Each structure stands twice: as C-alpha cells, then as structure tokens.
PDB file of C-alpha atoms in Angstrom:
ATOM      1  CA  UNK A 812      16.220 -81.548  31.893  1.00 78.00           C
ATOM      2  CA  UNK A 813      14.705 -83.018  34.853  1.00 90.00           C
ATOM      3  CA  UNK A 814      13.257 -87.174  35.340  1.00 89.00           C
ATOM      4  CA  UNK A 815      10.689 -88.249  37.430  1.00 88.00           C
ATOM      5  CA  UNK A 816      10.657 -91.945  37.414  1.00 87.00           C
ATOM      6  CA  UNK A 817       7.754 -93.840  39.626  1.00 84.00           C
ATOM      7  CA  UNK A 818       6.850 -97.757  39.846  1.00 84.00           C
ATOM      8  CA  UNK A 819       3.035 -98.840  39.162  1.00 80.00           C
ATOM      9  CA  UNK A 820       1.395-101.805  39.838  1.00 75.00           C
ATOM     10  CA  UNK A 821       1.809-104.956  38.152  1.00 72.00           C
ATOM     11  CA  UNK A 822       5.334-104.211  36.963  1.00 77.00           C
ATOM     12  CA  UNK A 823       4.405-101.054  35.360  1.00 85.00           C
ATOM     13  CA  UNK A 824       6.454 -97.389  35.578  1.00 87.00           C
ATOM     14  CA  UNK A 825       5.907 -93.938  34.391  1.00 91.00           C
ATOM     15  CA  UNK A 826       8.594 -91.929  34.008  1.00 92.00           C
ATOM     16  CA  UNK A 827       8.112 -87.909  33.632  1.00 94.00           C
ATOM     17  CA  UNK A 828      10.588 -85.390  31.925  1.00 95.00           C
ATOM     18  CA  UNK A 829      10.880 -81.692  31.164  1.00 96.00           C
ATOM     19  CA  UNK A 830      13.721 -79.958  29.185  1.00 96.00           C
ATOM     20  CA  UNK A 831      14.414 -76.952  27.613  1.00 95.00           C
ATOM     21  CA  UNK A 832      17.062 -75.723  24.831  1.00 95.00           C
ATOM     22  CA  UNK A 833      17.976 -72.336  23.820  1.00 95.00           C
ATOM     23  CA  UNK A 834      20.633 -71.370  20.949  1.00 94.00           C
ATOM     24  CA  UNK A 835      21.585 -68.300  19.212  1.00 92.00           C
ATOM     25  CA  UNK A 836      23.830 -68.045  16.676  1.00 91.00           C
ATOM     26  CA  UNK A 837      26.241 -65.211  15.683  1.00 90.00           C
ATOM     27  CA  UNK A 838      23.970 -64.308  12.433  1.00 89.00           C
ATOM     28  CA  UNK A 839      21.270 -63.664  15.234  1.00 88.00           C
ATOM     29  CA  UNK A 840      19.009 -66.890  14.429  1.00 92.00           C
ATOM     30  CA  UNK A 841      17.531 -67.986  17.369  1.00 94.00           C
ATOM     31  CA  UNK A 842      15.768 -71.410  18.711  1.00 94.00           C
ATOM     32  CA  UNK A 843      14.449 -71.935  21.882  1.00 95.00           C
ATOM     33  CA  UNK A 844      12.112 -75.171  23.130  1.00 96.00           C
ATOM     34  CA  UNK A 845      10.681 -76.436  25.985  1.00 95.00           C
ATOM     35  CA  UNK A 846       9.702 -80.019  26.549  1.00 96.00           C
ATOM     36  CA  UNK A 847       7.281 -82.142  28.922  1.00 96.00           C
ATOM     37  CA  UNK A 848       7.211 -85.580  27.897  1.00 96.00           C
ATOM     38  CA  UNK A 849       5.290 -88.515  30.179  1.00 95.00           C
ATOM     39  CA  UNK A 850       6.221 -92.124  29.426  1.00 93.00           C
ATOM     40  CA  UNK A 851       4.065 -95.309  30.739  1.00 91.00           C
ATOM     41  CA  UNK A 852       5.295 -98.769  30.589  1.00 89.00           C
ATOM     42  CA  UNK A 853       2.456-101.126  31.412  1.00 86.00           C
ATOM     43  CA  UNK A 854       2.904-104.451  32.360  1.00 80.00           C
ATOM     44  CA  UNK A 855       6.554-104.755  30.498  1.00 73.00           C
ATOM     45  CA  UNK A 856       4.679-105.360  27.026  1.00 85.00           C
ATOM     46  CA  UNK A 857       3.102-102.383  26.657  1.00 89.00           C
ATOM     47  CA  UNK A 858       4.426 -98.455  26.375  1.00 93.00           C
ATOM     48  CA  UNK A 859       2.514 -95.068  25.817  1.00 94.00           C
ATOM     49  CA  UNK A 860       4.514 -91.737  25.538  1.00 96.00           C
ATOM     50  CA  UNK A 861       2.814 -88.536  24.919  1.00 97.00           C
ATOM     51  CA  UNK A 862       5.031 -85.213  24.338  1.00 97.00           C
ATOM     52  CA  UNK A 863       4.498 -81.505  24.018  1.00 97.00           C
ATOM     53  CA  UNK A 864       7.183 -79.008  22.378  1.00 96.00           C
ATOM     54  CA  UNK A 865       6.563 -75.614  22.390  1.00 96.00           C
ATOM     55  CA  UNK A 866       9.068 -73.597  20.476  1.00 95.00           C
ATOM     56  CA  UNK A 867       9.959 -70.042  19.434  1.00 95.00           C
ATOM     57  CA  UNK A 868      12.111 -69.926  16.205  1.00 93.00           C
ATOM     58  CA  UNK A 869      13.912 -66.300  14.353  1.00 92.00           C
ATOM     59  CA  UNK A 870      15.471 -67.768  11.220  1.00 91.00           C
ATOM     60  CA  UNK A 871      16.430 -64.928   8.678  1.00 88.00           C
ATOM     61  CA  UNK A 872      14.349 -62.434  10.099  1.00 83.00           C
ATOM     62  CA  UNK A 873      11.244 -64.709   9.862  1.00 87.00           C
ATOM     63  CA  UNK A 874       9.653 -65.252  13.510  1.00 89.00           C
ATOM     64  CA  UNK A 875       7.291 -68.287  14.559  1.00 90.00           C
ATOM     65  CA  UNK A 876       5.639 -69.351  17.794  1.00 92.00           C
ATOM     66  CA  UNK A 877       5.459 -72.786  17.321  1.00 92.00           C
ATOM     67  CA  UNK A 878       5.292 -76.103  18.897  1.00 95.00           C
ATOM     68  CA  UNK A 879       5.035 -80.257  17.841  1.00 96.00           C
ATOM     69  CA  UNK A 880       2.657 -82.530  19.575  1.00 97.00           C
ATOM     70  CA  UNK A 881       3.710 -86.199  19.650  1.00 98.00           C
ATOM     71  CA  UNK A 882       1.963 -89.112  20.772  1.00 98.00           C
ATOM     72  CA  UNK A 883       3.216 -92.950  20.269  1.00 97.00           C
ATOM     73  CA  UNK A 884       2.070 -96.800  21.453  1.00 96.00           C
ATOM     74  CA  UNK A 885       4.179 -99.636  21.151  1.00 95.00           C
ATOM     75  CA  UNK A 886       2.870-102.863  22.221  1.00 94.00           C
ATOM     76  CA  UNK A 887       4.108-106.696  22.030  1.00 91.00           C
ATOM     77  CA  UNK A 888       0.832-108.328  23.158  1.00 88.00           C
ATOM     78  CA  UNK A 889       2.361-111.801  21.873  1.00 88.00           C
ATOM     79  CA  UNK A 890       5.504-113.505  20.739  1.00 86.00           C
ATOM     80  CA  UNK A 891       3.445-113.804  17.294  1.00 92.00           C
ATOM     81  CA  UNK A 892       2.349-110.206  17.355  1.00 94.00           C
ATOM     82  CA  UNK A 893       3.887-106.626  17.766  1.00 95.00           C
ATOM     83  CA  UNK A 894       2.737-103.410  16.387  1.00 96.00           C
ATOM     84  CA  UNK A 895       3.780 -99.431  17.370  1.00 96.00           C
ATOM     85  CA  UNK A 896       1.472 -96.481  16.202  1.00 97.00           C
ATOM     86  CA  UNK A 897       2.420 -92.808  16.157  1.00 97.00           C
ATOM     87  CA  UNK A 898       1.210 -89.015  15.148  1.00 98.00           C
ATOM     88  CA  UNK A 899       2.919 -85.551  15.383  1.00 97.00           C
ATOM     89  CA  UNK A 900       1.345 -82.323  14.320  1.00 97.00           C
ATOM     90  CA  UNK A 901       2.854 -78.756  14.673  1.00 96.00           C
ATOM     91  CA  UNK A 902       3.905 -75.686  13.216  1.00 94.00           C
ATOM     92  CA  UNK A 903       7.423 -74.594  12.432  1.00 92.00           C
ATOM     93  CA  UNK A 904       9.352 -72.483   9.644  1.00 91.00           C
ATOM     94  CA  UNK A 905       9.782 -73.483   6.215  1.00 89.00           C
ATOM     95  CA  UNK A 906      13.377 -72.813   5.665  1.00 88.00           C
ATOM     96  CA  UNK A 907      13.660 -72.680   2.034  1.00 84.00           C
ATOM     97  CA  UNK A 908      10.402 -70.502   1.675  1.00 85.00           C
ATOM     98  CA  UNK A 909      11.308 -68.907   5.021  1.00 87.00           C
ATOM     99  CA  UNK A 910       7.056 -68.893   5.911  1.00 89.00           C
ATOM    100  CA  UNK A 911       5.618 -70.163   8.503  1.00 89.00           C
ATOM    101  CA  UNK A 912       4.409 -73.615   7.580  1.00 92.00           C
ATOM    102  CA  UNK A 913       2.181 -76.652   9.949  1.00 94.00           C
ATOM    103  CA  UNK A 914       3.072 -80.624   9.285  1.00 95.00           C
ATOM    104  CA  UNK A 915       1.295 -83.813  10.424  1.00 96.00           C
ATOM    105  CA  UNK A 916       3.134 -87.257  10.481  1.00 97.00           C
ATOM    106  CA  UNK A 917       1.653 -90.699  11.286  1.00 97.00           C
ATOM    107  CA  UNK A 918       2.526 -94.297  11.086  1.00 97.00           C
ATOM    108  CA  UNK A 919       2.370 -97.701  11.902  1.00 97.00           C
ATOM    109  CA  UNK A 920       4.371-100.624  12.144  1.00 97.00           C
ATOM    110  CA  UNK A 921       2.993-104.189  12.588  1.00 97.00           C
ATOM    111  CA  UNK A 922       5.319-107.534  12.572  1.00 97.00           C
ATOM    112  CA  UNK A 923       3.495-110.371  12.610  1.00 96.00           C
ATOM    113  CA  UNK A 924       5.141-114.314  13.172  1.00 95.00           C
ATOM    114  CA  UNK A 925       1.888-116.682  12.654  1.00 93.00           C
ATOM    115  CA  UNK A 926       4.424-120.050  12.606  1.00 93.00           C
ATOM    116  CA  UNK A 927       7.930-119.953  13.694  1.00 91.00           C
ATOM    117  CA  UNK A 928       8.879-120.203  10.080  1.00 94.00           C
ATOM    118  CA  UNK A 929       7.196-117.031   8.850  1.00 96.00           C
ATOM    119  CA  UNK A 930       7.879-113.086   9.160  1.00 97.00           C
ATOM    120  CA  UNK A 931       5.359-110.599   8.071  1.00 97.00           C
ATOM    121  CA  UNK A 932       6.304-107.181   8.891  1.00 97.00           C
ATOM    122  CA  UNK A 933       5.013-103.816   7.176  1.00 97.00           C
ATOM    123  CA  UNK A 934       5.941-100.064   7.777  1.00 97.00           C
ATOM    124  CA  UNK A 935       3.686 -97.346   6.861  1.00 97.00           C
ATOM    125  CA  UNK A 936       3.737 -93.622   7.386  1.00 97.00           C
ATOM    126  CA  UNK A 937       1.971 -90.548   6.184  1.00 96.00           C
ATOM    127  CA  UNK A 938       3.597 -87.118   5.491  1.00 96.00           C
ATOM    128  CA  UNK A 939       1.762 -83.841   5.645  1.00 95.00           C
ATOM    129  CA  UNK A 940       3.192 -80.233   5.137  1.00 94.00           C
ATOM    130  CA  UNK A 941       1.924 -77.739   4.176  1.00 91.00           C
ATOM    131  CA  UNK A 942       2.877 -73.760   4.025  1.00 89.00           C
ATOM    132  CA  UNK A 943       1.274 -70.943   5.188  1.00 84.00           C
ATOM    133  CA  UNK A 944      -1.773 -69.543   2.695  1.00 82.00           C
ATOM    134  CA  UNK A 945      -0.873 -72.798   0.334  1.00 85.00           C
ATOM    135  CA  UNK A 946      -2.366 -75.734  -0.511  1.00 87.00           C
ATOM    136  CA  UNK A 947      -0.676 -78.963   1.520  1.00 88.00           C
ATOM    137  CA  UNK A 948       0.892 -81.442  -0.106  1.00 92.00           C
ATOM    138  CA  UNK A 949       1.707 -85.313   1.077  1.00 93.00           C
ATOM    139  CA  UNK A 950       3.561 -88.558   0.465  1.00 94.00           C
ATOM    140  CA  UNK A 951       2.557 -91.842   1.852  1.00 96.00           C
ATOM    141  CA  UNK A 952       4.976 -94.792   2.001  1.00 97.00           C
ATOM    142  CA  UNK A 953       5.008 -98.610   2.438  1.00 97.00           C
ATOM    143  CA  UNK A 954       7.173-101.023   3.127  1.00 97.00           C
ATOM    144  CA  UNK A 955       5.679-105.076   3.456  1.00 98.00           C
ATOM    145  CA  UNK A 956       8.117-108.105   3.727  1.00 97.00           C
ATOM    146  CA  UNK A 957       7.221-111.303   3.622  1.00 97.00           C
ATOM    147  CA  UNK A 958       9.919-114.206   4.828  1.00 97.00           C
ATOM    148  CA  UNK A 959       9.347-117.816   4.787  1.00 97.00           C
ATOM    149  CA  UNK A 960      11.764-120.279   5.920  1.00 94.00           C
ATOM    150  CA  UNK A 961      10.812-122.889   3.946  1.00 94.00           C
ATOM    151  CA  UNK A 962      13.515-125.783   5.508  1.00 92.00           C
ATOM    152  CA  UNK A 963      16.470-125.658   7.607  1.00 89.00           C
ATOM    153  CA  UNK A 964      18.358-124.979   4.199  1.00 92.00           C
ATOM    154  CA  UNK A 965      15.735-122.704   1.753  1.00 94.00           C
ATOM    155  CA  UNK A 966      14.269-119.957   2.352  1.00 96.00           C
ATOM    156  CA  UNK A 967      12.162-116.968   0.314  1.00 97.00           C
ATOM    157  CA  UNK A 968      11.634-113.605   0.545  1.00 97.00           C
ATOM    158  CA  UNK A 969       9.250-110.987  -0.997  1.00 97.00           C
ATOM    159  CA  UNK A 970       9.330-106.932  -0.845  1.00 97.00           C
ATOM    160  CA  UNK A 971       7.072-104.428  -1.950  1.00 97.00           C
ATOM    161  CA  UNK A 972       7.787-100.607  -1.397  1.00 96.00           C
ATOM    162  CA  UNK A 973       5.186 -97.558  -2.386  1.00 96.00           C
ATOM    163  CA  UNK A 974       5.282 -94.186  -2.337  1.00 94.00           C
ATOM    164  CA  UNK A 975       2.639 -92.201  -3.608  1.00 93.00           C
ATOM    165  CA  UNK A 976       2.315 -88.162  -3.348  1.00 90.00           C
ATOM    166  CA  UNK A 977       0.108 -85.985  -3.860  1.00 87.00           C
ATOM    167  CA  UNK A 978       1.144 -84.586  -7.675  1.00 83.00           C
ATOM    168  CA  UNK A 979       3.004 -87.074  -9.897  1.00 81.00           C
ATOM    169  CA  UNK A 980       2.233 -90.847 -10.288  1.00 85.00           C
ATOM    170  CA  UNK A 981       3.602 -93.177  -7.062  1.00 90.00           C
ATOM    171  CA  UNK A 982       6.204 -95.097  -7.133  1.00 93.00           C
ATOM    172  CA  UNK A 983       6.165 -98.776  -6.650  1.00 94.00           C
ATOM    173  CA  UNK A 984       9.219-101.497  -6.390  1.00 96.00           C
ATOM    174  CA  UNK A 985       9.668-105.292  -5.295  1.00 96.00           C
ATOM    175  CA  UNK A 986      11.761-108.011  -5.133  1.00 97.00           C
ATOM    176  CA  UNK A 987      11.817-111.850  -4.720  1.00 97.00           C
ATOM    177  CA  UNK A 988      14.729-113.696  -3.116  1.00 96.00           C
ATOM    178  CA  UNK A 989      15.409-117.587  -2.616  1.00 96.00           C
ATOM    179  CA  UNK A 990      17.976-118.697  -0.546  1.00 94.00           C
ATOM    180  CA  UNK A 991      19.959-121.487   0.097  1.00 92.00           C
ATOM    181  CA  UNK A 992      22.205-122.149   2.901  1.00 89.00           C
ATOM    182  CA  UNK A 993      23.960-124.481   4.622  1.00 82.00           C
ATOM    183  CA  UNK A 994      27.030-123.351   6.496  1.00 80.00           C
ATOM    184  CA  UNK A 995      27.785-119.492   6.686  1.00 77.00           C
ATOM    185  CA  UNK A 996      30.251-119.097   3.466  1.00 80.00           C
ATOM    186  CA  UNK A 997      28.109-122.036   1.471  1.00 85.00           C
ATOM    187  CA  UNK A 998      25.127-120.600   0.675  1.00 90.00           C
ATOM    188  CA  UNK A 999      23.670-119.619  -3.224  1.00 93.00           C
ATOM    189  CA  UNK A1000      21.004-117.012  -4.088  1.00 93.00           C
ATOM    190  CA  UNK A1001      18.385-116.490  -6.682  1.00 95.00           C
ATOM    191  CA  UNK A1002      16.461-113.566  -7.239  1.00 96.00           C
ATOM    192  CA  UNK A1003      15.062-110.661  -9.716  1.00 97.00           C
ATOM    193  CA  UNK A1004      14.152-106.897  -8.565  1.00 96.00           C
ATOM    194  CA  UNK A1005      11.645-104.676 -10.512  1.00 95.00           C
ATOM    195  CA  UNK A1006      10.773-100.643 -10.256  1.00 94.00           C
ATOM    196  CA  UNK A1007       7.453 -99.775 -11.726  1.00 91.00           C
ATOM    197  CA  UNK A1008       7.512 -95.497 -12.463  1.00 88.00           C
ATOM    198  CA  UNK A1009       4.923 -93.440 -14.975  1.00 79.00           C
ATOM    199  CA  UNK A1010       2.456 -96.344 -14.537  1.00 79.00           C
ATOM    200  CA  UNK A1011       4.706 -98.295 -16.724  1.00 85.00           C
ATOM    201  CA  UNK A1012       7.365-100.950 -15.314  1.00 88.00           C
ATOM    202  CA  UNK A1013      10.929 -98.827 -15.537  1.00 89.00           C
ATOM    203  CA  UNK A1014      13.352-101.605 -14.692  1.00 93.00           C
ATOM    204  CA  UNK A1015      13.622-105.441 -14.098  1.00 94.00           C
ATOM    205  CA  UNK A1016      16.903-107.418 -12.851  1.00 96.00           C
ATOM    206  CA  UNK A1017      17.710-111.305 -12.520  1.00 96.00           C
ATOM    207  CA  UNK A1018      20.482-111.924 -10.269  1.00 93.00           C
ATOM    208  CA  UNK A1019      22.414-115.562  -9.053  1.00 95.00           C
ATOM    209  CA  UNK A1020      25.037-115.912  -6.556  1.00 92.00           C
ATOM    210  CA  UNK A1021      26.938-118.903  -4.942  1.00 90.00           C
ATOM    211  CA  UNK A1022      29.660-118.861  -2.639  1.00 90.00           C
ATOM    212  CA  UNK A1023      31.481-121.856  -1.438  1.00 84.00           C
ATOM    213  CA  UNK A1024      33.732-122.310   1.449  1.00 81.00           C
ATOM    214  CA  UNK A1025      36.745-124.401   1.463  1.00 77.00           C
ATOM    215  CA  UNK A1026      38.367-125.154   4.759  1.00 72.00           C
ATOM    216  CA  UNK A1027      42.412-126.160   4.765  1.00 69.00           C
TER     217      UNK A1027
END
C-alpha cells in the first residue's frame, strides 16, 4: 500500500492510503480487493475516516463483484464528553448459502463524565443482512453502563444490555454491583445479575465476595 500524509492548519493532518490485495487458493477461490482511504484529524480532537473497497470474490464457483463503503467520526469535544459514529454498506457473498448478499452496519458510542465521580457510557450497533431475492434480517444491540464512585472506598456500577432481532423475542440482561476497596487485596463486592428472555425473567443470581490482604 501507499500512504501520503499532509499537515494542515490548526494542528490538523490528513492521510490518504491506497492499497490492494490478491489471494487465490489452490481450490480456485479468489479474493481481490482495492482500498482507498482518507483520514482527517482536526485540531487533535476530531477524526474522520472514509474508505471505499471494491472487490471481486470467486468462491465455490459463485462470483460476485462487491464493495464496501465505510465512514466514521471520532470526537472528544471535552474531557467530559466523547463519541464515535460509524456506518458501512456493501455487497458480498453469503458463504453458507453461496448466494450474493448485501449488508449495512452502523453504530454510536457515547461516553459522558458529568462529574469526576460519575461515568456513563453507551454502545449501540445495528447490523442488517440480506441475501439475494430474500427478506432482510437485522440485529440491534445496546450496552449501557453507569459507574458512580460514591466515596473514596465505595462504588456502584449498573450494567444493562439488550439484543433485538427482526425475528424472535429480544434478550435483556443486567447487573448491579456495590464495591468496597480500601487497598488492593482488601476489598468486598455485593451484587446481582439477571436475564430476561421470552418476555419473562429467566434467571437471577446474587453474590458476595470479601478478600483481606495480610502482610507478614
């Protein structure tokens, strides 16, 4: 691959990359692709990536002229807030059914620190897949976490995760955890985890742990 970098005004920088690959297996399966990528870093705190990858795939006598287009933004406007956003789309082969297929993916990640004691993060993604001449299927996943440092020794963590499909019931799970930590090795944990499936609570568990470090 070839890469060309160029400094811009205001602590900014741009990078252009051109690359390609060729792979042929002894079975005759062939994978050829080329990539053009543009990467901008703005003022040291924002970045933007755009990438296009045309491809040729020959797998088990199935041929496909495919591609992938990808774009992403990463930013940290302040010490208390950062986010990233990405999206991609393209066409390929469904290697299980051996038919052409298309896909689209997207995601959003956010981290908030409103105070030094509170940290909130959320990771979300959507994946869509469609075989040729078939209905599309999708899966959406969200993972959220809340951390609160109550005091120097005491902390609280809440976690929630859900997965939603176009067919079937969604799945949810979560946990709550209280922590007590004076020094590494002398600590205690008290918490619970649960799962929610088929529109009902499928499992719940409680746990406690204590460790004490002795120095001789």
